[in-house]
Short mmCIF file of C-alpha atoms in Angstrom, two decimals:
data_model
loop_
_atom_site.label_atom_id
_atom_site.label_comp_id
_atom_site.label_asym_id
_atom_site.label_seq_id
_atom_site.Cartn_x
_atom_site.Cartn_y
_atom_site.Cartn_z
CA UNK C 8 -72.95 9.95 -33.86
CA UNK C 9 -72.61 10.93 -37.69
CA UNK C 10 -69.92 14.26 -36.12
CA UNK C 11 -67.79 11.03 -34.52
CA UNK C 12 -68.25 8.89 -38.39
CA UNK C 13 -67.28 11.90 -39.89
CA UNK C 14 -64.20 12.75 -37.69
CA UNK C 15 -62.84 9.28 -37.92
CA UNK C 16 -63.39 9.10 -41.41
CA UNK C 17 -61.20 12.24 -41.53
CA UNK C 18 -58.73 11.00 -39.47
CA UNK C 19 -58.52 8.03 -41.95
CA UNK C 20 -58.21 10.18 -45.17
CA UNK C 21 -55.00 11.65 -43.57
CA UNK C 22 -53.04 8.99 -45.21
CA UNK C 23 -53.62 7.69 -48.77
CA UNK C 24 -53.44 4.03 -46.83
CA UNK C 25 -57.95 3.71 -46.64
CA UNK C 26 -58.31 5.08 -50.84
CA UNK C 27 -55.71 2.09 -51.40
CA UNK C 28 -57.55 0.06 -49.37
CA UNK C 29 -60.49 0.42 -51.07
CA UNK C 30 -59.07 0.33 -54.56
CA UNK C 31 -57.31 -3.10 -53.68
CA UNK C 32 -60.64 -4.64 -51.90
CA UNK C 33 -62.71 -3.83 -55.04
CA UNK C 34 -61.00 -4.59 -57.30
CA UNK C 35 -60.40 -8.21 -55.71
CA UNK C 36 -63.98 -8.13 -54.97
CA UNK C 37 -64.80 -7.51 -58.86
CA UNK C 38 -62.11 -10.27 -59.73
CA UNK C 39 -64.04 -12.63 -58.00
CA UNK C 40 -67.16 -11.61 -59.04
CA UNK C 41 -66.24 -11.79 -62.30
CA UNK C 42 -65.17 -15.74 -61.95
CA UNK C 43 -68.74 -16.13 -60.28
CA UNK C 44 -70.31 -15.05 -63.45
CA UNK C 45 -68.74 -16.86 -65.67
CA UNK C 46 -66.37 -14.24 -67.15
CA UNK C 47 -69.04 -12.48 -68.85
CA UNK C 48 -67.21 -10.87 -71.58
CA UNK C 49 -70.22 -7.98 -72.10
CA UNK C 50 -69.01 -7.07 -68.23
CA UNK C 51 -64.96 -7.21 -67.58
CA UNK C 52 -64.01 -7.35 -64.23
CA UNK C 53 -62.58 -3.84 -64.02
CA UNK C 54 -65.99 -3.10 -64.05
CA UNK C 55 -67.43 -4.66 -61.38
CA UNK C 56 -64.59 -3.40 -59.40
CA UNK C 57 -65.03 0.53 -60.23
CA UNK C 58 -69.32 0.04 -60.32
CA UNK C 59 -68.12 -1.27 -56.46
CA UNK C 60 -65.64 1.43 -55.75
CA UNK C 61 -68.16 3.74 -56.98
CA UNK C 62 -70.80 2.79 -54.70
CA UNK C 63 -68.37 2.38 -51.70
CA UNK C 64 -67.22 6.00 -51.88
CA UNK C 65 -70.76 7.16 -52.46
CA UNK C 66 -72.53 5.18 -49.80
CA UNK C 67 -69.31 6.25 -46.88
CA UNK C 68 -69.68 9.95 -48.06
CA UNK C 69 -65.98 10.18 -49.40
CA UNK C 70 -65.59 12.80 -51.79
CA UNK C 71 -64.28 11.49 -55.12
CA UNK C 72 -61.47 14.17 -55.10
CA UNK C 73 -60.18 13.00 -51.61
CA UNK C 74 -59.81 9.25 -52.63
CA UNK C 75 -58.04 10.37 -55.83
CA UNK C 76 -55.36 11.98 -53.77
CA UNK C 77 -54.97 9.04 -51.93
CA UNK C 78 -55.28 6.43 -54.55
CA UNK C 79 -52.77 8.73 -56.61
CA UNK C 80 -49.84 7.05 -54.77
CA UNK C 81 -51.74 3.72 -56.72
CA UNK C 82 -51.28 5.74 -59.96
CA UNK C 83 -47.81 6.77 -59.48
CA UNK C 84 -46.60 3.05 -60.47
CA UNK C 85 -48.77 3.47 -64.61
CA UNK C 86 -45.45 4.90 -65.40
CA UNK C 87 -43.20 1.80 -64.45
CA UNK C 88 -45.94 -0.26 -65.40
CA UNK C 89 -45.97 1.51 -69.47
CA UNK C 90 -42.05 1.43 -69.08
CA UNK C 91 -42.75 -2.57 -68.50
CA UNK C 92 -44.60 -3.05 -71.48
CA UNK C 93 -41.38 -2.98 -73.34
CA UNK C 94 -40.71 -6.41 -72.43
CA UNK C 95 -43.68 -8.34 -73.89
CA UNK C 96 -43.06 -6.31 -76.90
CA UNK C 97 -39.49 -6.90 -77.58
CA UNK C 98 -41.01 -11.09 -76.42
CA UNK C 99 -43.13 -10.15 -79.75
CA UNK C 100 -40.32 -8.85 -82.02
CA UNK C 101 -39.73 -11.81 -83.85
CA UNK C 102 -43.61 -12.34 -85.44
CA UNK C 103 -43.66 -8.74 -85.85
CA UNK C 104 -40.75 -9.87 -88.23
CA UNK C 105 -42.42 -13.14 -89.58
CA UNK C 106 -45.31 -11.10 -90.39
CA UNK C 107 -43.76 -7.56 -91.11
CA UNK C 108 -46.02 -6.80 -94.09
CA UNK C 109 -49.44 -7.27 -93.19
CA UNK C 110 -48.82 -5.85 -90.16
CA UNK C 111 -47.29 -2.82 -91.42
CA UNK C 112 -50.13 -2.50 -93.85
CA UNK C 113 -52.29 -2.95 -91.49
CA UNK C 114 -51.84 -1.03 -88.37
CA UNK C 115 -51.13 2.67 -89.17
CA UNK C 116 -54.80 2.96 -90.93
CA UNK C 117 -56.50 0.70 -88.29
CA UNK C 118 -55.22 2.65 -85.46
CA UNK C 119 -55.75 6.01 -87.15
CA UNK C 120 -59.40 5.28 -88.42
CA UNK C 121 -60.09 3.15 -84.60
CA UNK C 122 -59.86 6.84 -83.32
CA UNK C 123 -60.62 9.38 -86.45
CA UNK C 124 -64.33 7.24 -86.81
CA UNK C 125 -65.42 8.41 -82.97
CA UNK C 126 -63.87 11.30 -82.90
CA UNK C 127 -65.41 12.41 -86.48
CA UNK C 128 -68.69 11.13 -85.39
CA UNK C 129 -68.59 13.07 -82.13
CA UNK C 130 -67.28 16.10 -83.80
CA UNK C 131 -70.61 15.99 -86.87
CA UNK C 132 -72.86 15.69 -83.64
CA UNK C 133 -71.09 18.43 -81.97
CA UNK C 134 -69.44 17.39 -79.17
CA UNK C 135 -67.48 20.05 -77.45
CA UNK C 136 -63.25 20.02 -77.67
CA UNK C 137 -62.51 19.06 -74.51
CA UNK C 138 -64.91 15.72 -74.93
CA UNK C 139 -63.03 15.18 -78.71
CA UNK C 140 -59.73 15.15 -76.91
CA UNK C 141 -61.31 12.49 -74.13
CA UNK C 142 -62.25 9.74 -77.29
CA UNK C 143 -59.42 10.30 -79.25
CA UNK C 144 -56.87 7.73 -77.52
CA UNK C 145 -60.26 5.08 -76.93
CA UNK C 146 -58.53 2.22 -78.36
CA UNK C 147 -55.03 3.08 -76.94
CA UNK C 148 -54.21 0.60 -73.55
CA UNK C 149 -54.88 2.96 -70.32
CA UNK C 150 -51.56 4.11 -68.84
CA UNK C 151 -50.81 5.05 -72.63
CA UNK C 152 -54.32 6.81 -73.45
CA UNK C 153 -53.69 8.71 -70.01
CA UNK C 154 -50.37 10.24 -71.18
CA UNK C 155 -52.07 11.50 -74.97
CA UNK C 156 -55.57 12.29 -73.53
CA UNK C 157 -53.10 14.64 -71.34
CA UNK C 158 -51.75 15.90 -73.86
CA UNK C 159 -54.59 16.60 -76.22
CA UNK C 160 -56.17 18.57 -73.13
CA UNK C 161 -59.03 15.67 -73.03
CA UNK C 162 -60.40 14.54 -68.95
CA UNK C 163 -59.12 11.33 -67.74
CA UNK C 164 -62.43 9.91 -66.31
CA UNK C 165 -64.10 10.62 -68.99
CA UNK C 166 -61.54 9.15 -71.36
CA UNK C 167 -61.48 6.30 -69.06
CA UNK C 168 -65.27 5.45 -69.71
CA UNK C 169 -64.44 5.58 -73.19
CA UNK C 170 -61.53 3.16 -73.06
CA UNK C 171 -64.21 0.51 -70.87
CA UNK C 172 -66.81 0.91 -73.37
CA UNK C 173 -64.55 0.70 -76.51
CA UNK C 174 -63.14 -2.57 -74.96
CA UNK C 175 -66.14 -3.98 -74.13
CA UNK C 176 -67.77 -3.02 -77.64
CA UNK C 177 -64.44 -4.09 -79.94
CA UNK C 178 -64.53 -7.56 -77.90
CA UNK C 179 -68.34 -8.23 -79.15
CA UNK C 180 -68.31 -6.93 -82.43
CA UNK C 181 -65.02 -9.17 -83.26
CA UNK C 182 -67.06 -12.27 -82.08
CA UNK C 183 -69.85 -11.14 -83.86
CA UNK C 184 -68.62 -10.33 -87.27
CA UNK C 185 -66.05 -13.33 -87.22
CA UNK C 186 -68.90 -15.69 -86.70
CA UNK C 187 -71.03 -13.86 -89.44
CA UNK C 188 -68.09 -14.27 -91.93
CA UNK C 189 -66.16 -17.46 -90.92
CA UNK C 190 -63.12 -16.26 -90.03
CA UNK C 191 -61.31 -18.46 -88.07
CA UNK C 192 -57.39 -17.59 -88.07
CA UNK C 193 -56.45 -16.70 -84.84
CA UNK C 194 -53.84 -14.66 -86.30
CA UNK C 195 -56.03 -12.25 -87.47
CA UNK C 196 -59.10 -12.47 -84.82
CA UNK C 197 -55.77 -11.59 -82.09
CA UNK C 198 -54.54 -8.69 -83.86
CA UNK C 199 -58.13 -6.92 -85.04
CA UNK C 200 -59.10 -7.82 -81.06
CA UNK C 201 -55.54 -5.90 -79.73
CA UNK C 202 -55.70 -2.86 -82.34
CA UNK C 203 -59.49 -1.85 -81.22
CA UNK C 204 -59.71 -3.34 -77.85
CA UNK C 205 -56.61 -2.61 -76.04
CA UNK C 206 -56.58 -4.78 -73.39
CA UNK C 207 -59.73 -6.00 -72.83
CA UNK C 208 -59.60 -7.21 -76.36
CA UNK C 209 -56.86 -9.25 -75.78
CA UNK C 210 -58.05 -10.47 -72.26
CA UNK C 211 -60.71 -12.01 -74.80
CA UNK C 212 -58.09 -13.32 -77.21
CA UNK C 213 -55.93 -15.44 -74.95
CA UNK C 214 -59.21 -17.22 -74.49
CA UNK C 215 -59.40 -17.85 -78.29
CA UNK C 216 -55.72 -19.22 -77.90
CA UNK C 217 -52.40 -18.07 -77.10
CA UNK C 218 -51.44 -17.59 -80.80
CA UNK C 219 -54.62 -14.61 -80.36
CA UNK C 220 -53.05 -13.41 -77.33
CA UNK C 221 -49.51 -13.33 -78.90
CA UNK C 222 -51.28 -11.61 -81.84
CA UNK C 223 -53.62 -9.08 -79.58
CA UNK C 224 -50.62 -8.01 -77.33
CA UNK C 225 -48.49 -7.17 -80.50
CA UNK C 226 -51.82 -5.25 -82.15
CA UNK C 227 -52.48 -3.52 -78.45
CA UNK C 228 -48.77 -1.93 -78.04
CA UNK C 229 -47.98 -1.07 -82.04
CA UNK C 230 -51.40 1.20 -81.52
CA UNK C 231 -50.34 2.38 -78.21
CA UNK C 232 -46.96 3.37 -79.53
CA UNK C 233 -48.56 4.60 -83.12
CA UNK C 234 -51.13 6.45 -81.30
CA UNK C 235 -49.24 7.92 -78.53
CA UNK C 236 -47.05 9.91 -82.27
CA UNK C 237 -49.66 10.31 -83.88
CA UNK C 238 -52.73 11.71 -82.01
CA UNK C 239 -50.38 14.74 -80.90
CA UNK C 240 -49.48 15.67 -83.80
CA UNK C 241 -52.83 15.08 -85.54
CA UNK C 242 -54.10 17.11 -82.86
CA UNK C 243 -51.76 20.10 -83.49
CA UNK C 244 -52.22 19.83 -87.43
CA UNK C 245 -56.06 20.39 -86.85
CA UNK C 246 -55.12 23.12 -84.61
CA UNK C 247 -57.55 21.41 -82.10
CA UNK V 30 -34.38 -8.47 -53.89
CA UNK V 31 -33.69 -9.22 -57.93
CA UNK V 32 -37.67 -7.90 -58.62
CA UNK V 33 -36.38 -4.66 -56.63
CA UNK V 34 -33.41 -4.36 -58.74
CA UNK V 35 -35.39 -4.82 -61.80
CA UNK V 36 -37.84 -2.02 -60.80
CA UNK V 37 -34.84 0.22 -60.29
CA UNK V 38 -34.17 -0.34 -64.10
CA UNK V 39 -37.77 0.70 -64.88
CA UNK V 40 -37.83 3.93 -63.14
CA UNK V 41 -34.49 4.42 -64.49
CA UNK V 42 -36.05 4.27 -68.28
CA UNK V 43 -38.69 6.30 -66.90
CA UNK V 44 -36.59 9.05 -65.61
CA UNK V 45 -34.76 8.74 -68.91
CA UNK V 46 -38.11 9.13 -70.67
CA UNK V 47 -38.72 12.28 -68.78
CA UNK V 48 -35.76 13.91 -69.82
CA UNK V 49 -35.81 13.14 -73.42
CA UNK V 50 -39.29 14.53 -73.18
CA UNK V 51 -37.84 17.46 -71.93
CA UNK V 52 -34.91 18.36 -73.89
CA UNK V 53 -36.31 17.21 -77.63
CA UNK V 54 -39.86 19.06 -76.58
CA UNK V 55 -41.34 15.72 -77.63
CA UNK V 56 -45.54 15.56 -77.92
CA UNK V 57 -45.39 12.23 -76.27
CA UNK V 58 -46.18 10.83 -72.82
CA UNK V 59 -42.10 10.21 -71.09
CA UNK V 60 -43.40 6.69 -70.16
CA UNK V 61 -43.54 5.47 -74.04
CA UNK V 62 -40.63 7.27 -75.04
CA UNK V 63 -39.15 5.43 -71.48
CA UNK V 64 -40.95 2.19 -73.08
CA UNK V 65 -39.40 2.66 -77.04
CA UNK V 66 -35.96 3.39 -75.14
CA UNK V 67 -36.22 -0.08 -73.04
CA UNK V 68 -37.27 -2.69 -76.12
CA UNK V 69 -34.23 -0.74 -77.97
CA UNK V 70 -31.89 -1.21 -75.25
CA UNK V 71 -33.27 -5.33 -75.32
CA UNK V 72 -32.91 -5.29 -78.65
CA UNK V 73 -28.87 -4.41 -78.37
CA UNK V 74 -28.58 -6.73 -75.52
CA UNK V 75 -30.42 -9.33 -77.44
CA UNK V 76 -32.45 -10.77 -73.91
CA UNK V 77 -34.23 -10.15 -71.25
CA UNK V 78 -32.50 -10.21 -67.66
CA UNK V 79 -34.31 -12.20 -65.24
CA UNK V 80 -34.42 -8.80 -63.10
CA UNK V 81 -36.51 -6.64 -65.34
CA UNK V 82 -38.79 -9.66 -66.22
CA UNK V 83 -39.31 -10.41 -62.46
CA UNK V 84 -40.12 -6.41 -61.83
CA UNK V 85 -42.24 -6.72 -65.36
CA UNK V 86 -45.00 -9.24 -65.25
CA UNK V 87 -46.46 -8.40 -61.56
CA UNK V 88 -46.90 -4.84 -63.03
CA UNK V 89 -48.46 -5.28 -66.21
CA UNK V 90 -50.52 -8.10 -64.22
CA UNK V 91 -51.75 -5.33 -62.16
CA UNK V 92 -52.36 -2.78 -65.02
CA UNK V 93 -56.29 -3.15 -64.66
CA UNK V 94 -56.20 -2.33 -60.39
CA UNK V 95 -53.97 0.61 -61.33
CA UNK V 96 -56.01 2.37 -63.76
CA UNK V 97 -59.37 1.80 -61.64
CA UNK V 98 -58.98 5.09 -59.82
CA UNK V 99 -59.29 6.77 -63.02
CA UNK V 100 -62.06 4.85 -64.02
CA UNK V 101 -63.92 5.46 -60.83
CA UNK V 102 -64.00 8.98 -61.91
CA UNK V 103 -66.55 8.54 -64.79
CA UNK V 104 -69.02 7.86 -62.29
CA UNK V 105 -68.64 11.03 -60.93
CA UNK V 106 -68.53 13.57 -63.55
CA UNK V 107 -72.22 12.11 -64.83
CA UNK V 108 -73.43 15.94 -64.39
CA UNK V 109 -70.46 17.94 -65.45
CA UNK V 110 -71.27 15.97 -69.42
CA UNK V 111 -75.03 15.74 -69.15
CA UNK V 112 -75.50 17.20 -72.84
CA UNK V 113 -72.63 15.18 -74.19
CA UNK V 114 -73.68 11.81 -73.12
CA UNK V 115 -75.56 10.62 -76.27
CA UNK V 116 -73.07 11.44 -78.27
CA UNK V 117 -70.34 10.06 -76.42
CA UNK V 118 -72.35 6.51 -76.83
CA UNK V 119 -73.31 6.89 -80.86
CA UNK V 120 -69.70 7.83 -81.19
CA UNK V 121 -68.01 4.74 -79.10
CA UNK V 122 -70.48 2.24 -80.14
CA UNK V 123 -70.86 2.99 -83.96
CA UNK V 124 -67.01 4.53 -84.40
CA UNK V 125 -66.00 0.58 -82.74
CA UNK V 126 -68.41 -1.00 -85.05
CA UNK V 127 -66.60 0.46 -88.09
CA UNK V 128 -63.19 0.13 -87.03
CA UNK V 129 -63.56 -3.32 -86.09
CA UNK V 130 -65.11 -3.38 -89.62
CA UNK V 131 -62.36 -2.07 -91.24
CA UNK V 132 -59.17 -3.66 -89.68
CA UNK V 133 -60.68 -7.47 -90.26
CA UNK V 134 -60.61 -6.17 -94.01
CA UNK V 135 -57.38 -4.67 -93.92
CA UNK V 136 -55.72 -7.59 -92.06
CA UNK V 137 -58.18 -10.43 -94.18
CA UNK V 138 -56.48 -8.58 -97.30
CA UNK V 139 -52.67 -8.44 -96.24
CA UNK V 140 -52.57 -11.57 -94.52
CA UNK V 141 -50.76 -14.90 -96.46
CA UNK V 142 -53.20 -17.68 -95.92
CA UNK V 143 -53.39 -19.29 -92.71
CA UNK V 144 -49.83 -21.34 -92.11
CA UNK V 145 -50.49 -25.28 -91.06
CA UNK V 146 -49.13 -23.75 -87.58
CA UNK V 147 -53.22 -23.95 -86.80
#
């Protein structure tokens, strides 16, 4: 009985066709589920969907490794996808221009210190190189953070876990200290919620508004594209 | 057919991104430098063709599904980090806290006042 499971679950890890199966039923699943709740914003729905994915491959047996190869094929389309982000940018270009100083004020020290205060913290409690290089891009959006965590010889799941939790942490703190200190311009709230929370950050700000989300897309790819220069080199300076 | 054309132009930037990569030894991932090239080549055309918008928007819509197999993997390496962990969380949780901290300042103090666009 479990020799026939395990042949036929062989036979169907031949092809990458069941890991993309899997990826696209959980991560419907967790889109769902995610509605159901009531868009909880402490628990996006990518993670539903990879807490489900998770479980699937460990309750069928499926070695992590095997579905990666498989779900790989998936992966192959982050480049497009990053070359794609050039059009909501360039859609931003003219309130980059509106706004040119405060946002050029404000964005090379945000997206430096968004990734110099975790990876200084980690490095005083002595967190080993390899985990450094895994924080560093935390607040860069994914198929960005992949390419520099790459780079900076850093592991992609465990940057990955990063990226959730900074999201997920950015995304309560900016509700929390706007509501502590009255800040109400959406202007602002958008771009603080891009810059630190990639894009679950600005998931949260287009429900603020769509000036937020405007804002929070602008904020998310000025630190990808800051980041993505200046983490490598930063890296390389330090000698890292 | 026009999304499929569009996608063509994506890869195309890509590939382009790969090779400038290549040749200027540059310390950045080819799909940004593919990315930087694309908004500069919009920028000289001055719009967006209906064919890379209609290849654009169903990928960055699917951005989250696409990264999950990555994710997935933190789930798995639990063990391979087990003296790391704590420090992983003080590090996320209080590094956010700051830098949330200190971009509301920044912004608070370069932004003009709030326009009567609100």
């Amino acid at each position: 009985m479990n020799e026939g499971l395990a042949g036929l679950q062989s036979v169907l890890l031949e092809t990458p066709m069941l890991a993309i199966f899997l990826t696209l039923a959980a991560y419907l699943t967790g889109a769902r589920l995610f509605l159901r709740l009531g868009k909880p914003s402490w628990c996006p729905a990518v993670l539903i969907a990879a807490m489900l994915l998770a479980a699937t491959l460990a309750l069928t047996g499926i070695d992590y490794d095997d579905y990666r190869a498989g779900a790989g094929w998936l992966m192959l389309l982050l480049g497009p996808a990053t070359v794609a982000l050039a059009v909501p940018l360039y859609q931003q270009l003219p309130r980059i221009r509106e706004l040119w100083l405060p946002v050029l004020c404000t964005l090379p020290p945000a997206a430096m210190l968004a990734a110099l205060y975790s990876v200084g913290l980690a490095w005083l409690l002595g967190a080993t190189p390899e985990v450094l290089a895994s924080l560093a891009p935390k607040s860069v959006t994914a198929p960005i953070a992949m390419g520099i965590t790459e780079q900076l010889g850093g592991v992609i799941p465990l940057m990955m876990g990063g990226l959730l939790i900074t999201g997920v942490m950015a995304t309560a703190f900016v509700g929390l200290l706007s509501r502590w200190l009255g800040i109400r311009d959406e202007r602002v709230l958008g771009f603080v919620l891009g810059v630190n929370g990639h894009v679950i950050g600005t998931v949260r700000a287009f429900e603020y508004g769509t000036t937020a989300g405007a804002f929070a897309s602008l904020g998310m790819s000025l630190t990808g594209i800051f980041s993505a220069l200046f983490l490598p080199l930063a890296w390389r300076l330090v000698g890292l | 057919m026009s999304s499929l054309y569009g996608f063509l132009w994506l890869v195309g930037f890509l590939l382009l991104g790969e090779a400038l990569v290549w040749l200027l030894h540059l310390p950045v991932s080819p799909g940004v430098v593919g990315m930087l090239a694309l908004t500069l080549w919009l920028m000289m055309r001055g719009r967006v063709s209906q064919e890379i918008q209609s290849a654009s928007q169903p990928l960055i819509a699917i951005l989250a599904m696409l990264i999950m197999p990555g994710v997935v993997g933190v789930f798995f390496i639990v063990e391979a980090f087990a003296g790391q962990w704590l420090i992983v969380g003080v590090a996320l949780v209080l590094g956010t806290l700051l830098s949330v901290a200190t971009t509301l300042w920044l912004m608070l103090r370069f932004m003009p006042k709030a326009g009567s666009d609100e």
